[in-house]
Short mmCIF file of C-alpha atoms and ligand atoms in Angstrom, two decimals:
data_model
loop_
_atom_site.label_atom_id
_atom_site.label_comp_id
_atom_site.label_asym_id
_atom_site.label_seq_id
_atom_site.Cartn_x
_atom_site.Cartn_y
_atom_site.Cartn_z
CA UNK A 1 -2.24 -13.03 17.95
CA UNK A 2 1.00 -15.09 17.31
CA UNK A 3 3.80 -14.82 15.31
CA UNK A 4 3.19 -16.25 11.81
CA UNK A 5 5.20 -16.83 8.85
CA UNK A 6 4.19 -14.22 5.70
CA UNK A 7 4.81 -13.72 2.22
CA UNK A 8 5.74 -10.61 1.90
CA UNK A 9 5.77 -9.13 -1.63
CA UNK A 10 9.13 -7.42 -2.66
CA UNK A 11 9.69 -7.10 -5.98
CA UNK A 12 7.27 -6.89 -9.12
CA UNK A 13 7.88 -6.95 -12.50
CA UNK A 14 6.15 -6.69 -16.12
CA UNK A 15 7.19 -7.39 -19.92
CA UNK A 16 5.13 -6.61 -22.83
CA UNK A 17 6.21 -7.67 -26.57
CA UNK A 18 7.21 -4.38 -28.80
CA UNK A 19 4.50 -5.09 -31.35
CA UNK A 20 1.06 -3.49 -30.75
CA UNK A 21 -1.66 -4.22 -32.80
CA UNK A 22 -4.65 -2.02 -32.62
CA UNK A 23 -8.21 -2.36 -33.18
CA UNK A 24 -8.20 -0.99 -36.40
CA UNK A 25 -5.85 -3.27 -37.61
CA UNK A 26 -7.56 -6.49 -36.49
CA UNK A 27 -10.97 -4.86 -38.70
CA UNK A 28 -8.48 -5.33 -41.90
CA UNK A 29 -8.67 -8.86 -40.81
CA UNK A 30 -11.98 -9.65 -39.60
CA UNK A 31 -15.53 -8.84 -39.44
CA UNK A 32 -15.10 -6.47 -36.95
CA UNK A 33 -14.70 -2.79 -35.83
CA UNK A 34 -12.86 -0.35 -33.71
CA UNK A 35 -16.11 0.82 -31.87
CA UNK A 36 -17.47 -2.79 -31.34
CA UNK A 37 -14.62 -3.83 -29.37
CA UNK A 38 -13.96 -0.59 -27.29
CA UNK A 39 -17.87 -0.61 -26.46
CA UNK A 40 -18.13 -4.06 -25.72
CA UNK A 41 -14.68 -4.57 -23.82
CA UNK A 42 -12.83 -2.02 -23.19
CA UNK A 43 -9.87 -2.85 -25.47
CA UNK A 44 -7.78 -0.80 -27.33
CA UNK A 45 -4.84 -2.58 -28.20
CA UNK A 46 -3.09 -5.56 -27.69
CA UNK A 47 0.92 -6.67 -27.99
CA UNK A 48 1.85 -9.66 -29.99
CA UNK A 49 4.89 -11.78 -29.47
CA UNK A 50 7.31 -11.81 -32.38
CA UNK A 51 8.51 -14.95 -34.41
CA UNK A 52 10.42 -16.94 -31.87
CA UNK A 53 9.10 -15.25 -29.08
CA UNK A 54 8.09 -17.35 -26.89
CA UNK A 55 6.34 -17.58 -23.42
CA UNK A 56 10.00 -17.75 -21.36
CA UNK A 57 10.63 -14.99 -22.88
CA UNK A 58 8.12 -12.81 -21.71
CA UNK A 59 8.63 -14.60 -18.46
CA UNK A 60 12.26 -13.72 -18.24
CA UNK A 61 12.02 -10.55 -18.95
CA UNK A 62 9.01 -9.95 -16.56
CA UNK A 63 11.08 -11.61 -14.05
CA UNK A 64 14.48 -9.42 -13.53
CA UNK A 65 12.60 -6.00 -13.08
CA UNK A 66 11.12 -8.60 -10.19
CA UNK A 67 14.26 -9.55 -9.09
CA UNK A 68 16.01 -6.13 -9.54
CA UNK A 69 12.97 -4.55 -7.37
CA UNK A 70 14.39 -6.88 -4.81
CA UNK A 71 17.67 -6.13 -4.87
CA UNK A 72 17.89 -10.40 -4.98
CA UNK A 73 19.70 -12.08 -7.94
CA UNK A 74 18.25 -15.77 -9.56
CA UNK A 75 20.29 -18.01 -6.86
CA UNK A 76 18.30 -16.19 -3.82
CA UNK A 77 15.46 -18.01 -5.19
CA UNK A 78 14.54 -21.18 -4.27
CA UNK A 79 11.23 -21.93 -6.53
CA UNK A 80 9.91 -20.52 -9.21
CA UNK A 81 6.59 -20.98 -10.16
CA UNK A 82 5.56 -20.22 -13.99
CA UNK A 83 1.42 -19.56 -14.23
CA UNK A 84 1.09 -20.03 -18.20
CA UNK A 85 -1.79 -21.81 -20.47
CA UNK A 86 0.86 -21.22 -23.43
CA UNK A 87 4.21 -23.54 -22.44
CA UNK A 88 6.62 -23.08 -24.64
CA UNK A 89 6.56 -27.08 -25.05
CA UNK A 90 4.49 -29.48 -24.01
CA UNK A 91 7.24 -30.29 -21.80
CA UNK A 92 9.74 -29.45 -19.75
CA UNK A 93 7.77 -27.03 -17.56
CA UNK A 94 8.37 -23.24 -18.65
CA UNK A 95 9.30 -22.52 -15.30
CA UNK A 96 12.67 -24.91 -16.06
CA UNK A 97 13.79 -22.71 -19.31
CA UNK A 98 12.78 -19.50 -17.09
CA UNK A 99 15.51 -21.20 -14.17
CA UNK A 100 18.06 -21.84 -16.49
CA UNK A 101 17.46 -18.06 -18.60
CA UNK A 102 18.09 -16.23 -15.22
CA UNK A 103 20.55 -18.03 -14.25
CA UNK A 104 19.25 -19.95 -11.45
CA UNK A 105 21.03 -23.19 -10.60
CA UNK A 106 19.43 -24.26 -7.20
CA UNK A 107 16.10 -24.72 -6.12
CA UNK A 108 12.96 -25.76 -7.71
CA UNK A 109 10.88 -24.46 -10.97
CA UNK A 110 7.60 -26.18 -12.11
CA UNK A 111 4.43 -24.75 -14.15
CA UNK A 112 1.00 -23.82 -12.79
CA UNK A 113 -1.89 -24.50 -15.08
CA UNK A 114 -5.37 -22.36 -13.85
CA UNK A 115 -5.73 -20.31 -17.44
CA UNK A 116 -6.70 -17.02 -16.72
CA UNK A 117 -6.57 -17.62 -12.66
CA UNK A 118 -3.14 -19.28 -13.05
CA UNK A 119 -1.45 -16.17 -11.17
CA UNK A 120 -3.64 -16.25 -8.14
CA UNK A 121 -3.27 -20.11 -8.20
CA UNK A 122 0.44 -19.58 -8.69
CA UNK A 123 0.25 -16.78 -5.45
CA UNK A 124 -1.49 -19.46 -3.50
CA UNK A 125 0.97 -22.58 -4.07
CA UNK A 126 3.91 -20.11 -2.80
CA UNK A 127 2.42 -18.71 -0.26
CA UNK A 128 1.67 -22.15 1.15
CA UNK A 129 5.78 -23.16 0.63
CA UNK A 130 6.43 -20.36 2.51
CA UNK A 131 3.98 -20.80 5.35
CA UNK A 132 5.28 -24.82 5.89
CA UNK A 133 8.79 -23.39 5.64
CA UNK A 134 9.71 -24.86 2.52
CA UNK A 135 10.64 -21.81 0.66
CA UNK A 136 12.01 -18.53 1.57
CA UNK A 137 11.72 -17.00 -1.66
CA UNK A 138 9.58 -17.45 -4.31
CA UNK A 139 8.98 -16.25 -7.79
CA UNK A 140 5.50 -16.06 -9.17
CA UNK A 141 5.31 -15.12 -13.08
CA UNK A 142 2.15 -15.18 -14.95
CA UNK A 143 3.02 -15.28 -18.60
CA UNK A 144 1.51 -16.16 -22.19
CA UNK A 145 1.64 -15.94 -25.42
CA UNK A 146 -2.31 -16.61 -26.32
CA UNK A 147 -1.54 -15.60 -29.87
CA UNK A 148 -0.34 -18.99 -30.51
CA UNK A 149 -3.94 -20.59 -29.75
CA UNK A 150 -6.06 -18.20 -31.12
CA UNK A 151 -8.45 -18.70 -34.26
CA UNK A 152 -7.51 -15.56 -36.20
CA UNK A 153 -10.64 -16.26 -38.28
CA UNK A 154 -12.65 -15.85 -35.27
CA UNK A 155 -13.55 -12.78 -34.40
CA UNK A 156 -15.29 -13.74 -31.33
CA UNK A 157 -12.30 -14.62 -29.70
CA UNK A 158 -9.08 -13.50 -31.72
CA UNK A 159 -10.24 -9.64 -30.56
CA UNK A 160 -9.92 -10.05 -27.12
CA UNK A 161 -6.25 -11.99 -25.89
CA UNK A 162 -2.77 -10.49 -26.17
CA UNK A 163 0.47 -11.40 -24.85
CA UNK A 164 2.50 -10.47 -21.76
CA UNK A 165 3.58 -11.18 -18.10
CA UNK A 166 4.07 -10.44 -14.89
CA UNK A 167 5.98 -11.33 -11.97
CA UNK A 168 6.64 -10.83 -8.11
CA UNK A 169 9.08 -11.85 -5.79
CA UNK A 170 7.78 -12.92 -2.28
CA UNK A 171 9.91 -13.87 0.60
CA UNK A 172 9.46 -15.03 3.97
CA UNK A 173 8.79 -12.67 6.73
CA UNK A 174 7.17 -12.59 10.23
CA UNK A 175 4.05 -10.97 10.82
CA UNK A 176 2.08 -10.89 14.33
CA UNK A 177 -1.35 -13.13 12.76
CA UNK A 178 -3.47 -10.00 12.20
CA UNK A 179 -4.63 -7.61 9.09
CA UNK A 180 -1.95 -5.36 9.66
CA UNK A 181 0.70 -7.52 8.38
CA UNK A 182 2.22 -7.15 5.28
CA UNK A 183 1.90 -9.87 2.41
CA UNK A 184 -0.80 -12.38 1.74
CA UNK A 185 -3.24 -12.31 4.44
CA UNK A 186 -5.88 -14.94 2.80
CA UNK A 187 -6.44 -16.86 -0.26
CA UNK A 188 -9.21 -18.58 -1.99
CA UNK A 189 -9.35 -21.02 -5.02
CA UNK A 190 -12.35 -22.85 -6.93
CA UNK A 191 -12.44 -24.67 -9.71
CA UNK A 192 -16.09 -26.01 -11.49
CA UNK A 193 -15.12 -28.70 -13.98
CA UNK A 194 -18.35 -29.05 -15.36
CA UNK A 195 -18.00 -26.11 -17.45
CA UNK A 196 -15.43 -27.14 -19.40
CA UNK A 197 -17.20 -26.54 -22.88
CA UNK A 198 -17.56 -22.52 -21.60
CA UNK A 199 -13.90 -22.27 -22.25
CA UNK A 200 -11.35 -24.33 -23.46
CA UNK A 201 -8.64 -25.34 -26.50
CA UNK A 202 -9.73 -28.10 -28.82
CA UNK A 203 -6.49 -29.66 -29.05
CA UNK A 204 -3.62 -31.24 -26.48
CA UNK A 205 -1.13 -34.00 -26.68
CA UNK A 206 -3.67 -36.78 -25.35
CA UNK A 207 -6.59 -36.06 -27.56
CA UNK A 208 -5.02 -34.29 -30.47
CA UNK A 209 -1.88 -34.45 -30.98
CA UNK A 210 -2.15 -30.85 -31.63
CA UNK A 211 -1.89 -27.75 -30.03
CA UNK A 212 -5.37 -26.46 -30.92
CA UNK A 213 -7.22 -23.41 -30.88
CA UNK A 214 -9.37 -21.18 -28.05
CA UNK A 215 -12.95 -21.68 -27.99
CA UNK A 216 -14.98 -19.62 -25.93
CA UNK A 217 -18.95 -18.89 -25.46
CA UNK A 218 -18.06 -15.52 -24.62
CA UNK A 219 -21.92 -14.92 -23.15
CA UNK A 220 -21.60 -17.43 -20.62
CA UNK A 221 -18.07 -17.14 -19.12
CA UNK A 222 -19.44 -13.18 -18.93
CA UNK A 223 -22.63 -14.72 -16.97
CA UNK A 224 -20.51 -16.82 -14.81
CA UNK A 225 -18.08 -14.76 -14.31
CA UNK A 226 -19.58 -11.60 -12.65
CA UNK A 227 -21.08 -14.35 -10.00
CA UNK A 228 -18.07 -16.37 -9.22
CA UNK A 229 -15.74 -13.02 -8.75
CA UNK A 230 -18.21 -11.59 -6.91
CA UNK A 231 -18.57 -14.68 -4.43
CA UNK A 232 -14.65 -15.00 -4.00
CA UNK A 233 -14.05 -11.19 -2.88
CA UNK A 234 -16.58 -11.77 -0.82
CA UNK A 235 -15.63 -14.80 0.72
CA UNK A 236 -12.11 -13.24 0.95
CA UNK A 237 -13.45 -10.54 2.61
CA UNK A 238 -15.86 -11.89 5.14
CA UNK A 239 -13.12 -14.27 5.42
CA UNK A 240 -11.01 -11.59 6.97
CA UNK A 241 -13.67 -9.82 8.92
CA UNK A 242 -13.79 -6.60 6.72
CA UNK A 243 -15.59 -4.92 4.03
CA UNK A 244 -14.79 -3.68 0.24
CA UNK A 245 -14.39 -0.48 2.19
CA UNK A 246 -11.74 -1.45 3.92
CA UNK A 247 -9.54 -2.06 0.46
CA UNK A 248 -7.53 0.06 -1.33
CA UNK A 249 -6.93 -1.63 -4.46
CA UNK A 250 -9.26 -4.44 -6.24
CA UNK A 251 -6.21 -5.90 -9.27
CA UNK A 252 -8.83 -7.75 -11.58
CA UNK A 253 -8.39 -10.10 -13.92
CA UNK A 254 -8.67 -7.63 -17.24
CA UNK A 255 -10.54 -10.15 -19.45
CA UNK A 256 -13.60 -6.95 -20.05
CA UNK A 257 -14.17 -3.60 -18.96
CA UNK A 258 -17.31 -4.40 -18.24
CA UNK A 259 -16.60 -7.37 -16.04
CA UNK A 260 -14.81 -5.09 -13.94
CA UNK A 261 -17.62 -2.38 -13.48
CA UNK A 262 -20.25 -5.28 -13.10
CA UNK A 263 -18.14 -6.62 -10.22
CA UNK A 264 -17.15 -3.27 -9.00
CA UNK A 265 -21.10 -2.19 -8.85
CA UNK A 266 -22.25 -5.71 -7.36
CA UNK A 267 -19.83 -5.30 -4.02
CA UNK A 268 -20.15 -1.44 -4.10
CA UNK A 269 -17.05 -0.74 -5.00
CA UNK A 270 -16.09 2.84 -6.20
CA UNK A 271 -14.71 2.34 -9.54
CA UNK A 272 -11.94 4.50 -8.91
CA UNK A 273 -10.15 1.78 -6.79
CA UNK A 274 -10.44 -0.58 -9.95
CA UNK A 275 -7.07 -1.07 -11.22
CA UNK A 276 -7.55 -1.43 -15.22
CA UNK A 277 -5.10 -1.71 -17.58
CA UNK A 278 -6.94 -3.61 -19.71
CA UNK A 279 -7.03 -1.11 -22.62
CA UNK A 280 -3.54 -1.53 -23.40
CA UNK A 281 -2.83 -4.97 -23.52
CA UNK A 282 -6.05 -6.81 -23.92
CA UNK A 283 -6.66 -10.35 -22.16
CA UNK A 284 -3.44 -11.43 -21.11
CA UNK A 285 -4.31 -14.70 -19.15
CA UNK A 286 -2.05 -15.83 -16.37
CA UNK A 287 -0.43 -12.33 -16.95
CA UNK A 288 -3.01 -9.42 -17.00
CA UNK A 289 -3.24 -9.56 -12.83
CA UNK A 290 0.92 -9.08 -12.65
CA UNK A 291 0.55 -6.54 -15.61
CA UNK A 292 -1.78 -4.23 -13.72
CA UNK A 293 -0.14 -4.72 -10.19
CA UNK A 294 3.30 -3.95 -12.25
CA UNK A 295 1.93 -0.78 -13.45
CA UNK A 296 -0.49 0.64 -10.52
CA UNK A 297 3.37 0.04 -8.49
CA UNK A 298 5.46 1.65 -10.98
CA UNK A 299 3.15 4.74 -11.17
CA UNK A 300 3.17 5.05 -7.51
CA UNK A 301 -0.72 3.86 -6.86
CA UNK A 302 0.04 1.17 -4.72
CA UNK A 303 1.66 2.26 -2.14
CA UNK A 304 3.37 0.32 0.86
CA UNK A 305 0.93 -1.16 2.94
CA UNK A 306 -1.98 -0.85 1.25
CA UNK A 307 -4.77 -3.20 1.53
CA UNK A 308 -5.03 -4.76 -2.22
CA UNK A 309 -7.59 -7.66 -2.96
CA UNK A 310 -6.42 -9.53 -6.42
CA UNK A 311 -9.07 -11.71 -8.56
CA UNK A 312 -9.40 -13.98 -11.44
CA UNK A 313 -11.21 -16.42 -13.52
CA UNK A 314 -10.81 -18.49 -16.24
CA UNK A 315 -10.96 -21.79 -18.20
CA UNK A 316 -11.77 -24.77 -16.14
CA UNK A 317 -13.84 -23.01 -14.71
CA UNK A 318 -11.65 -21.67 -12.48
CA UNK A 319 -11.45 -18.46 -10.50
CA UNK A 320 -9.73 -17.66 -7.07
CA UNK A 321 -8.68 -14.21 -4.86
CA UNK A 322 -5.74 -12.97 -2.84
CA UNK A 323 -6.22 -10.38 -0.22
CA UNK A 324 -2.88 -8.86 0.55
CA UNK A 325 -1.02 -5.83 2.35
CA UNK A 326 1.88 -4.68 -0.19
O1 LIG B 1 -10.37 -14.52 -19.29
C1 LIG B 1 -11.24 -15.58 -19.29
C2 LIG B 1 -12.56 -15.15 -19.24
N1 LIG B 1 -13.05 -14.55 -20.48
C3 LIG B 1 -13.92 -13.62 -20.34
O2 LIG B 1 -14.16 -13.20 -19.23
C4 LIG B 1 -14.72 -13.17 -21.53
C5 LIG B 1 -16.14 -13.04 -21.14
N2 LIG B 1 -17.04 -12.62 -22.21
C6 LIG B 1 -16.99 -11.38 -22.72
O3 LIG B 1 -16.15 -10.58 -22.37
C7 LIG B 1 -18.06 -10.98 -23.69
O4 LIG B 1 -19.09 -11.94 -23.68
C8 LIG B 1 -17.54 -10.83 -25.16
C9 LIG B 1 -16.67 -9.60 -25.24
C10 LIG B 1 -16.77 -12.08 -25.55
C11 LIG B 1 -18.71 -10.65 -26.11
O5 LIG B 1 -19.51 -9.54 -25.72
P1 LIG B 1 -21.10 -9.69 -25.66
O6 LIG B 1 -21.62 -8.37 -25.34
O7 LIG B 1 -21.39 -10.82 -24.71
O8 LIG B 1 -21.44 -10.04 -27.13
P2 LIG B 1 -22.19 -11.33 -27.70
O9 LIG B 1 -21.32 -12.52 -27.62
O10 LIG B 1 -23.54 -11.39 -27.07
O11 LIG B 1 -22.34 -10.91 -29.21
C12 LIG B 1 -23.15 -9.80 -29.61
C13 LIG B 1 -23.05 -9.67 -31.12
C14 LIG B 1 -23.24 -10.99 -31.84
O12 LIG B 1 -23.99 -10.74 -33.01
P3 LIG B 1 -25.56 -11.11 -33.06
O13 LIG B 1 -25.62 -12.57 -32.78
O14 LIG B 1 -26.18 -10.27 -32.00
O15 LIG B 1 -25.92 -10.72 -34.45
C15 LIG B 1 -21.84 -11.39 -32.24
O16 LIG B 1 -21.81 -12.19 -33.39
O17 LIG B 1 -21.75 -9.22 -31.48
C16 LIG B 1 -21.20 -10.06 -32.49
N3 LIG B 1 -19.76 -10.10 -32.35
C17 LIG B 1 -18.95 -9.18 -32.93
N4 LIG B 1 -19.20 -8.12 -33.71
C18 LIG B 1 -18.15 -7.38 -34.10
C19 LIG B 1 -19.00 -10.97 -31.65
N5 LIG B 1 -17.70 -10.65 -31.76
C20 LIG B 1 -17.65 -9.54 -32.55
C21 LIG B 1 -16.59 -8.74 -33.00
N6 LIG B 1 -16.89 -7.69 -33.77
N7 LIG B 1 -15.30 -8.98 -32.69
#
């Protein structure tokens, strides 16, 4: 083993709007009911942005619990990287308005765009700054507001997204090459174009001129799903030489309950080192990984240098893991 440049994690961070709309309030507006979604998804409740809220804001405020955790202020950084489907324009990039909101006058900010795997896509771009030596610090946010694309008519879809974010700070430190360093250890990213139809928003600049709605086949992204996070903790895992044993924390992607118990059962892994938050906030994109590593931190879970294995998937498709040591 050799010395080798890590990102080491040192600050997280989570926002989620005051509103909360609950089950029972969505079956006032749809064709649906409190016991269909909690059976079928795990989902209690979700937060809504208010009027004017948008996805910087979220972002922001995710962001200085980050940067407080770190005891760094917005001109330590030297990147940010924003992980959002939901811009708050078409452009600038998010990340910009997030720069110039915390005060950050230095550096570099640009957008990420991997749906619901746009945090581990955002974990991997910094990590790999950091590694060349082109960054010492980095913020990673995963934030959305999917309440702006959803079909409230549809109550396939309109049940299942809220709105949130994450972030974390990670800064440069060395490590000696092995597992027992602290901060991302491995990374893995896929992407299957082909299944664009699975997942997507029928509208965009280029083709519509409009900002368009989420349309999902919720059956097959499920199918697909299961099998693609399976095969990337896996190959994270072999990867690395160990086994789910080894972990102490899987942080899913909370898109279902159940997609978290499939995976969990197809790896053997006991549930109870499932991180799920997913009851309180719903589908929160780019920001339900951030959300539930904010929260298994705050209430003292994760613990310094444990062994935590983070997963996603999403629209594209795409879908991607981190193994790290917090
Ligand atoms: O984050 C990106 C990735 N996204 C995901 O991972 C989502 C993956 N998919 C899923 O989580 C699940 O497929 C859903 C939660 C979307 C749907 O659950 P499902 O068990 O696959 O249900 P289904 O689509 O097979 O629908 C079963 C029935 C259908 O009725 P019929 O055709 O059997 O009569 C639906 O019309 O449930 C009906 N249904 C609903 N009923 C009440 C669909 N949505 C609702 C609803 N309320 N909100």
């Amino acid at each position: 083993m050799s010395p080798v440049r890590r990102s080491r994690f040192v600050g997280c961070g989570a926002y989620l709007p005051a509103r909360v709309v609950t089950n029972a309030e969505l079956a006032e507006r749809v064709d649906t009911s409190n016991e269909w979604i909690v059976e079928r998804t795990g989902i209690l409740e979700r937060h809504i942005a208010a009027d004017g809220e948008k996805t910087s804001d979220l972002a922001i405020a995710a962001a200085r619990p980050a940067l407080a955790a770190a005891g760094l202020g917005a001109n330590d950084l030297d990147l940010i990287i924003v992980a959002t489907a939901t811009p708050d324009e078409t452009f600038p990039a998010t990340a910009t308005v997030v720069q110039a909101g915390l005060g950050m006058t230095r550096g570099a900010a640009f957008d990420v765009q991997a749906v619901c795997s746009g945090f581990i896509y955002g974990l991997t771009v910094a990590d790999n700054f950091i590694r060349a030596g082109s960054a010492e610090t980095v913020l990673v946010i995963g934030a959305e507001t999917f309440s702006r694309i959803l079909d409230w008519q549809d109550r396939t879809t309109c049940v299942l997204f809220g709105d949130g974010a994450g972030a974390v700070v990670l800064k440069a430190s060395e490590g000696q090459g092995g597992l027992d360093d602290r901060g991302i250890l491995r990374t893995c990213l896929h992407s299957d174009g082909r299944q664009h139809d699975a997942l997507y928003v029928d509208g965009g600049p280029s083709s519509t001129q409009t900002t368009g709605h989420l349309r999902m086949n919720g059956r097959e992204v499920f199918r697909h799903a299961v099998v693609n996070l399976g095969d990337v903790i896996k190959e994270a895992l072999e990867g690395a030489g160990i086994t789910a044993a080894d972990v102490d924390w899987i942080v899913p992607h909370q898109a279902n309950q159940r997609i978290l118990e499939g995976t969990a059962r197809r790896l053997g892994i006991a549930p109870g080192k499932v991180i799920s938050t997913i009851a309180r906030h719903a589908n929160t994109s780019a920001a339900s990984v951030p959300l539930a590593l904010a929260e298994a931190v705050g209430d003292g879970r994760i613990k310094p240098g444990q062994l935590l294995l983070m997963e996603a998937m999403g629209g594209g498709f795409t879908w991607g893991s981190c193994l790290a040591r917090w």
